[in-house]
Amino acid sequence: DVPIEIIDSDEEIDPTEKEAESIDLARVTLGSKYSSSDCKLILRNNRFDLCYKTKRGHTTHDISCEDVIMIQYCVDEQGNDDDLVLLILRARQTEKNGLDRLRKSLLPSDDDISDDLPKKGFIVLELRSTSALDKFLDWANKWPEDLCQYEYYVHGGEFDTHSLQIDKPDCRKSYAETMFSKIEMDNENRRSSLRTRSSSRNKNNNSNKTLVVFPFGGGNVCLNRATENLTELRQLCELEEQEQDEQVIEEEPITESKKAKARSHVLTIREEDAERLEFGEFLNDTLIDFWMQWTMRKEDRGRSPVHIFSSHFYSSLKNDGTAAVASWTAKKNIDIFSKRFVFIPINESLHWSLCVVVNPSSISNSRQLFADESDSRYAEEPASCILFLDSLKAHKKKTVARHVRRWLNSEWKRLKSETDDHVYTAKTMKVFSPRIPYQDNSWDCGVFVCRYAFALFMRRHVEVTVRDVHDSMGMYIGSNDYFLFGMSDIERIRNEMKCLISKLAVFYKNWLKEEKE
């Protein structure tokens, strides 16, 4: 776990070094060593940097193609981004690449390649997608043959992917054994931490003290004052005021029959909720729902291109089926097919992620796209898809997408009066996980969900087209400056949420006094 010092060199930099590409990794194991923080590969000219973060700081191993003596990979279901994608490496342990410091964890590099080798001594990288694996293999295939030391896996100067791929059961039971045991250990530590903190809060007599009931009738003036010197929370106010002044959006008047009758549900924020904004704490559903409500607080719910469900929507959908959530839209006269984005926060297994339904009414264009991808006539037309944003790659997007599509089909039948319950399928409405900022700890997932939602909300008037879907939403997200944030912003957001709630608590207390008078 000792950080490797990177020493500047006076050597002339190869021009191709400027074209270095980065591949984000979900997790890394080097023998018995494990990291899930800030893990990535940086592909350079005939070498790569393996980077990760431990409790002692950031570590970088500069590994040359000459050092590599084995490459294998494992994909549970090849071609599906939701499955386990592992890259297994062996490399010479030298002082230059820093692997010599891990000799107790890694296999000796002079061992012959054999099926009898203990699998715990390998470098195992969990990639976030099969496309990332393809990128690595395509890049490694360009290494000069005279430098490569793993001829056993190379045929005719090109990779033989059959010889590189290993069996799935062998992959999970042997190569990934350390990784999965560490993941379970992390989860147990989180559960234990939550139990300890919950017990501590229960002993605090003030933990159930109500700070603020939101929304309340304090008026926009005091609410705007509460956001002074804040960032995202203030931008939401300023953006709405700007749009009203400039009349950016021109929409047809909404008739009373079409107007959404829903009002945001009332949230009670207590002292124990505010305590979860402290460093190292996990955000709960009250804080997530508060952020979402604050995001939508100035929106006309009927006209807005965004609808946000509470964090209980998905759990009800998954556990009890579409009938359990039918009233969430039917009784409140909400037409989700009039929305560009439908936000669905997900809380499972001590982790938060965000599912976003995009342009559900434009499914016909998406059908055309997958029927003939070469047809450019539809390139700028709106298209449907599902975005799945997970800062840890801890949730199964296939499972989430399956439940969401089933719900969309039920809504389609209810509102369109059609009998076809297979409008939304895995082919017609694909799920994408484009590259986004990821967390480098185990507790900030909820804050990341809030920030993802903010980034997309700020682009709620920018159309998602067939071209974007064809690009797997890579450019749509990649060109969004609101997705340019890091861990320092996440820490700041925690503090600003805490500051906002503290200010609102004062205004709420004064408002209650005025109401009584």
CSV table of C-alpha atoms in Angstrom, one decimal, residues 123-414:
chain,number,residue,atom,x,y,z
A,123,ILE,CA,-3.4,-8.4,-11.2
A,124,VAL,CA,-7.2,-8.4,-11.7
A,125,LEU,CA,-8.9,-5.3,-13.0
A,126,GLU,CA,-12.7,-5.0,-13.1
A,127,LEU,CA,-13.6,-2.8,-16.1
A,128,ARG,CA,-16.9,-0.9,-16.3
A,129,SER,CA,-17.9,-2.2,-19.7
A,130,THR,CA,-17.1,-4.6,-22.5
A,131,SER,CA,-16.3,-1.5,-24.7
A,132,ALA,CA,-13.5,-0.6,-22.3
A,133,LEU,CA,-12.2,-4.2,-22.7
A,134,ASP,CA,-12.3,-3.9,-26.4
A,135,LYS,CA,-10.4,-0.6,-26.2
A,136,PHE,CA,-7.6,-2.2,-24.2
A,137,LEU,CA,-7.3,-5.3,-26.4
A,138,ASP,CA,-7.2,-3.1,-29.6
A,139,TRP,CA,-4.6,-0.9,-28.0
A,140,ALA,CA,-2.4,-3.9,-26.8
A,141,ASN,CA,-2.7,-5.5,-30.2
A,142,LYS,CA,-0.6,-2.6,-31.6
A,143,TRP,CA,2.4,-3.4,-29.4
A,144,PRO,CA,5.6,-4.2,-31.4
A,145,GLU,CA,6.0,-8.0,-31.7
A,146,ASP,CA,9.7,-7.8,-30.8
A,147,LEU,CA,8.8,-6.3,-27.4
A,148,CYS,CA,5.9,-8.6,-26.4
A,149,GLN,CA,6.8,-11.4,-24.0
A,150,TYR,CA,3.5,-13.4,-24.1
A,151,GLU,CA,3.8,-15.2,-27.4
A,152,TYR,CA,1.8,-18.0,-25.9
A,153,TYR,CA,-1.3,-15.9,-26.3
A,154,VAL,CA,-0.6,-14.3,-29.6
A,155,HIS,CA,-1.2,-15.9,-33.0
A,156,GLY,CA,-0.2,-14.4,-36.3
A,157,GLY,CA,0.6,-11.1,-34.8
A,158,GLU,CA,-3.0,-10.7,-33.5
A,159,PHE,CA,-4.8,-11.7,-30.4
A,160,ASP,CA,-6.6,-15.0,-30.4
A,161,THR,CA,-9.5,-14.0,-28.3
A,162,HIS,CA,-10.5,-17.6,-27.7
A,163,SER,CA,-7.2,-18.4,-26.1
A,164,LEU,CA,-7.4,-15.1,-24.1
A,165,GLN,CA,-10.9,-15.7,-22.7
A,166,ILE,CA,-11.3,-17.9,-19.6
A,167,ASP,CA,-14.3,-19.7,-18.3
A,168,LYS,CA,-16.8,-17.8,-16.2
A,169,PRO,CA,-17.0,-20.2,-13.3
A,170,ASP,CA,-13.2,-20.3,-13.1
A,171,CYS,CA,-13.1,-16.5,-13.2
A,172,ARG,CA,-15.4,-15.9,-10.3
A,173,LYS,CA,-14.2,-18.8,-8.1
A,174,SER,CA,-10.5,-18.2,-8.5
A,175,TYR,CA,-9.2,-15.0,-10.2
A,176,ALA,CA,-11.9,-12.8,-8.6
A,177,GLU,CA,-12.1,-14.6,-5.3
A,178,THR,CA,-10.1,-11.9,-3.5
A,179,MET,CA,-12.1,-9.1,-5.2
A,180,PHE,CA,-15.5,-10.5,-4.2
A,181,SER,CA,-14.4,-11.3,-0.6
A,182,LYS,CA,-13.2,-7.7,-0.3
A,183,ILE,CA,-16.5,-6.3,-1.7
A,184,GLU,CA,-18.4,-8.4,0.8
A,185,MET,CA,-16.1,-7.2,3.6
A,186,ASP,CA,-16.7,-3.6,2.5
A,187,ASN,CA,-20.5,-4.1,2.5
A,188,GLU,CA,-20.3,-5.7,6.0
A,189,ASN,CA,-18.2,-2.8,7.3
A,190,ARG,CA,-20.8,-0.3,5.9
A,191,ARG,CA,-23.7,-2.3,7.5
A,192,SER,CA,-21.8,-2.3,10.8
A,193,SER,CA,-21.0,1.4,10.5
A,194,LEU,CA,-24.7,2.2,9.9
A,195,ARG,CA,-25.8,0.1,12.9
A,196,THR,CA,-23.3,1.8,15.1
A,197,ARG,CA,-24.3,5.3,14.0
A,198,SER,CA,-28.0,4.5,14.2
A,199,SER,CA,-27.6,3.3,17.7
A,200,SER,CA,-25.6,6.5,18.6
A,201,ARG,CA,-28.4,8.6,17.1
A,202,ASN,CA,-31.1,6.8,19.0
A,203,LYS,CA,-29.3,7.6,22.3
A,204,ASN,CA,-29.3,11.3,21.3
A,205,ASN,CA,-32.5,12.8,22.7
A,206,ASN,CA,-32.5,15.5,20.0
A,207,SER,CA,-32.2,13.1,17.1
A,208,ASN,CA,-36.0,13.2,16.4
A,209,LYS,CA,-36.2,17.0,16.7
A,210,THR,CA,-37.9,18.5,13.7
A,211,LEU,CA,-35.7,21.1,11.9
A,212,VAL,CA,-37.9,22.0,9.0
A,213,VAL,CA,-41.0,20.8,7.2
A,214,PHE,CA,-40.5,21.4,3.4
A,215,PRO,CA,-42.1,23.0,1.6
A,216,PHE,CA,-43.6,25.6,3.9
A,217,GLY,CA,-45.2,28.9,3.3
A,218,GLY,CA,-42.1,31.1,4.0
A,219,GLY,CA,-42.2,32.7,0.5
A,220,ASN,CA,-39.6,32.8,-2.3
A,221,VAL,CA,-37.7,35.7,-0.7
A,222,CYS,CA,-36.6,33.8,2.4
A,223,LEU,CA,-36.0,30.7,0.3
A,224,ASN,CA,-33.8,32.6,-2.1
A,225,ARG,CA,-32.0,34.2,0.8
A,226,ALA,CA,-31.2,30.7,2.2
A,227,THR,CA,-29.2,29.9,-1.0
A,228,GLU,CA,-26.9,32.9,-0.7
A,229,ASN,CA,-23.2,31.9,-1.1
A,230,LEU,CA,-24.2,28.4,-2.3
A,231,THR,CA,-23.4,26.9,-5.7
A,232,GLU,CA,-25.7,24.3,-7.3
A,233,LEU,CA,-28.6,25.1,-5.0
A,234,ARG,CA,-28.3,28.8,-5.9
A,235,GLN,CA,-27.9,28.1,-9.6
A,236,LEU,CA,-31.3,26.4,-9.7
A,237,CYS,CA,-32.9,29.6,-8.4
A,238,GLU,CA,-31.0,31.9,-10.8
A,239,LEU,CA,-31.6,29.7,-13.8
A,240,GLU,CA,-35.4,29.6,-13.3
A,241,GLU,CA,-35.5,33.4,-12.8
A,242,GLN,CA,-33.4,33.9,-16.0
A,243,GLU,CA,-35.7,31.6,-18.0
A,244,GLN,CA,-38.8,33.4,-16.8
A,245,ASP,CA,-37.3,36.8,-17.7
A,246,GLU,CA,-36.0,35.8,-21.2
A,247,GLN,CA,-39.0,33.5,-21.9
A,248,VAL,CA,-36.7,30.8,-23.2
A,249,ILE,CA,-39.4,28.2,-23.4
A,250,GLU,CA,-42.5,28.8,-25.6
A,251,GLU,CA,-45.1,26.2,-25.0
A,252,GLU,CA,-48.8,25.9,-25.8
A,253,PRO,CA,-51.1,26.5,-22.9
A,254,ILE,CA,-52.0,23.4,-20.9
A,255,THR,CA,-55.7,22.7,-20.6
A,256,GLU,CA,-57.1,21.9,-17.1
A,257,SER,CA,-57.6,18.3,-18.1
A,258,LYS,CA,-53.9,17.9,-19.0
A,259,LYS,CA,-52.6,19.9,-16.1
A,260,ALA,CA,-50.8,17.9,-13.5
A,261,LYS,CA,-52.6,18.1,-10.2
A,262,ALA,CA,-49.7,16.7,-8.2
A,263,ARG,CA,-48.0,18.7,-5.5
A,264,SER,CA,-44.7,17.7,-4.0
A,265,HIS,CA,-45.1,15.6,-0.9
A,266,VAL,CA,-44.2,17.2,2.4
A,267,LEU,CA,-40.8,16.3,3.8
A,268,THR,CA,-40.0,16.4,7.5
A,269,ILE,CA,-36.3,16.9,8.0
A,270,ARG,CA,-35.1,16.0,11.5
A,271,GLU,CA,-31.9,16.4,13.4
A,272,GLU,CA,-30.8,12.9,12.6
A,273,ASP,CA,-31.2,13.6,8.9
A,274,ALA,CA,-29.0,16.6,9.1
A,275,GLU,CA,-26.4,14.6,10.9
A,276,ARG,CA,-26.1,12.4,7.9
A,277,LEU,CA,-24.5,15.3,6.0
A,278,GLU,CA,-21.4,15.0,8.1
A,279,PHE,CA,-18.2,13.6,6.4
A,280,GLY,CA,-18.3,9.8,6.1
A,281,GLU,CA,-22.0,9.5,6.6
A,282,PHE,CA,-24.5,8.0,4.1
A,283,LEU,CA,-27.3,10.1,2.8
A,284,ASN,CA,-30.8,8.8,3.6
A,285,ASP,CA,-34.0,8.9,1.5
A,286,THR,CA,-35.1,12.1,3.2
A,287,LEU,CA,-32.0,14.0,2.1
A,288,ILE,CA,-32.2,12.6,-1.5
A,289,ASP,CA,-35.9,13.5,-1.7
A,290,PHE,CA,-35.2,17.0,-0.3
A,291,TRP,CA,-32.5,17.7,-3.0
A,292,MET,CA,-34.9,16.5,-5.7
A,293,GLN,CA,-37.8,18.6,-4.4
A,294,TRP,CA,-35.5,21.6,-4.1
A,295,THR,CA,-34.4,21.0,-7.7
A,296,MET,CA,-38.1,21.1,-8.9
A,297,ARG,CA,-39.4,23.7,-6.4
A,298,LYS,CA,-39.8,26.5,-9.0
A,299,GLU,CA,-40.9,24.3,-11.9
A,300,ASP,CA,-44.5,24.3,-13.2
A,301,ARG,CA,-45.1,20.6,-12.6
A,302,GLY,CA,-47.4,20.4,-15.6
A,303,ARG,CA,-45.2,22.2,-18.0
A,304,SER,CA,-41.8,20.9,-16.8
A,305,PRO,CA,-40.0,18.5,-19.1
A,306,VAL,CA,-38.8,16.7,-15.9
A,307,HIS,CA,-40.6,14.4,-13.5
A,308,ILE,CA,-38.8,13.2,-10.3
A,309,PHE,CA,-40.1,10.2,-8.3
A,310,SER,CA,-39.3,9.8,-4.7
A,311,SER,CA,-36.8,7.1,-3.6
A,312,HIS,CA,-39.6,4.7,-2.7
A,313,PHE,CA,-40.9,4.4,-6.2
A,314,TYR,CA,-38.4,1.9,-7.5
A,315,SER,CA,-38.5,-0.3,-4.4
A,316,SER,CA,-42.3,-0.5,-4.6
A,317,LEU,CA,-42.1,-1.3,-8.4
A,318,LYS,CA,-39.5,-4.0,-7.9
A,319,ASN,CA,-41.0,-5.6,-4.8
A,320,ASP,CA,-44.7,-5.3,-5.6
A,321,GLY,CA,-45.0,-4.9,-9.4
A,322,THR,CA,-46.5,-2.2,-11.7
A,323,ALA,CA,-49.9,-2.3,-9.9
A,324,ALA,CA,-48.2,-1.0,-6.7
A,325,VAL,CA,-47.1,2.2,-8.4
A,326,ALA,CA,-50.0,2.8,-10.8
A,327,SER,CA,-51.5,5.4,-8.5
A,328,TRP,CA,-48.3,7.4,-8.4
A,329,THR,CA,-49.2,8.7,-11.9
A,330,ALA,CA,-52.9,7.8,-12.4
A,331,LYS,CA,-54.4,9.5,-9.3
A,332,LYS,CA,-52.2,12.6,-9.8
A,333,ASN,CA,-52.9,12.8,-13.6
A,334,ILE,CA,-49.2,12.7,-14.5
A,335,ASP,CA,-48.4,11.9,-18.1
A,336,ILE,CA,-44.8,10.7,-18.1
A,337,PHE,CA,-44.9,10.6,-21.9
A,338,SER,CA,-44.9,14.4,-21.9
A,339,LYS,CA,-41.5,14.5,-20.1
A,340,ARG,CA,-38.0,14.5,-21.5
A,341,PHE,CA,-36.4,13.1,-18.3
A,342,VAL,CA,-38.0,10.9,-15.6
A,343,PHE,CA,-35.7,10.6,-12.6
A,344,ILE,CA,-35.8,7.4,-10.5
A,345,PRO,CA,-33.4,7.4,-7.5
A,346,ILE,CA,-32.5,3.8,-6.5
A,347,ASN,CA,-31.5,2.7,-3.0
A,348,GLU,CA,-30.4,-0.9,-2.6
A,349,SER,CA,-27.8,-2.8,-0.7
A,350,LEU,CA,-26.5,0.4,1.1
A,351,HIS,CA,-25.9,2.1,-2.2
A,352,TRP,CA,-27.6,4.9,-4.3
A,353,SER,CA,-27.7,5.1,-8.1
A,354,LEU,CA,-29.9,7.1,-10.5
A,355,CYS,CA,-32.0,5.7,-13.4
A,356,VAL,CA,-33.3,8.3,-15.9
A,357,VAL,CA,-35.9,7.5,-18.5
A,358,VAL,CA,-35.3,9.7,-21.6
A,359,ASN,CA,-38.0,10.7,-24.0
A,360,PRO,CA,-40.4,7.9,-23.4
A,361,SER,CA,-42.8,9.2,-26.0
A,362,SER,CA,-40.2,9.0,-28.8
A,363,ILE,CA,-40.1,5.2,-28.8
A,364,SER,CA,-41.1,5.0,-32.5
A,365,ASN,CA,-37.9,6.9,-33.5
A,366,SER,CA,-35.8,4.5,-31.4
A,367,ARG,CA,-37.5,1.6,-33.1
A,368,GLN,CA,-36.6,3.0,-36.4
A,369,LEU,CA,-33.0,3.5,-35.3
A,370,PHE,CA,-32.5,-0.1,-34.3
A,371,ALA,CA,-34.3,-1.3,-37.4
A,372,ASP,CA,-31.9,0.6,-39.7
A,373,GLU,CA,-28.9,2.4,-38.0
A,374,SER,CA,-27.7,3.6,-41.4
A,375,ASP,CA,-30.8,5.7,-42.0
A,376,SER,CA,-29.7,9.3,-41.3
A,377,ARG,CA,-33.1,10.8,-41.8
A,378,TYR,CA,-33.9,10.4,-38.1
A,379,ALA,CA,-30.5,11.5,-36.8
A,380,GLU,CA,-31.8,14.8,-35.2
A,381,GLU,CA,-35.2,13.4,-34.1
A,382,PRO,CA,-35.8,12.8,-30.4
A,383,ALA,CA,-35.1,9.3,-29.2
A,384,SER,CA,-35.9,7.1,-26.2
A,385,CYS,CA,-33.4,5.4,-24.0
A,386,ILE,CA,-32.5,4.7,-20.3
A,387,LEU,CA,-29.6,6.3,-18.6
A,388,PHE,CA,-28.1,4.5,-15.6
A,389,LEU,CA,-25.7,6.5,-13.5
A,390,ASP,CA,-23.9,4.5,-10.8
A,391,SER,CA,-20.8,6.0,-9.1
A,392,LEU,CA,-19.6,2.5,-7.9
A,393,LYS,CA,-20.9,0.0,-10.5
A,394,ALA,CA,-22.6,-1.7,-7.6
A,395,HIS,CA,-26.2,-2.0,-9.0
A,396,LYS,CA,-27.3,-4.2,-11.8
A,397,LYS,CA,-28.6,-1.9,-14.6
A,398,LYS,CA,-30.1,-4.8,-16.6
A,399,THR,CA,-32.4,-5.6,-13.6
A,400,VAL,CA,-33.3,-2.0,-13.1
A,401,ALA,CA,-34.0,-1.4,-16.8
A,402,ARG,CA,-36.2,-4.6,-17.0
A,403,HIS,CA,-38.4,-3.3,-14.2
A,404,VAL,CA,-38.6,0.2,-15.6
A,405,ARG,CA,-39.5,-1.0,-19.1
A,406,ARG,CA,-42.3,-3.2,-17.6
A,407,TRP,CA,-43.6,-0.1,-15.9
A,408,LEU,CA,-43.4,2.0,-19.1
A,409,ASN,CA,-45.4,-0.7,-21.0
A,410,SER,CA,-48.1,-0.5,-18.3
A,411,GLU,CA,-48.2,3.3,-18.5
A,412,TRP,CA,-48.4,3.1,-22.3
A,413,LYS,CA,-51.4,0.8,-22.1
A,414,ARG,CA,-53.1,3.0,-19.6
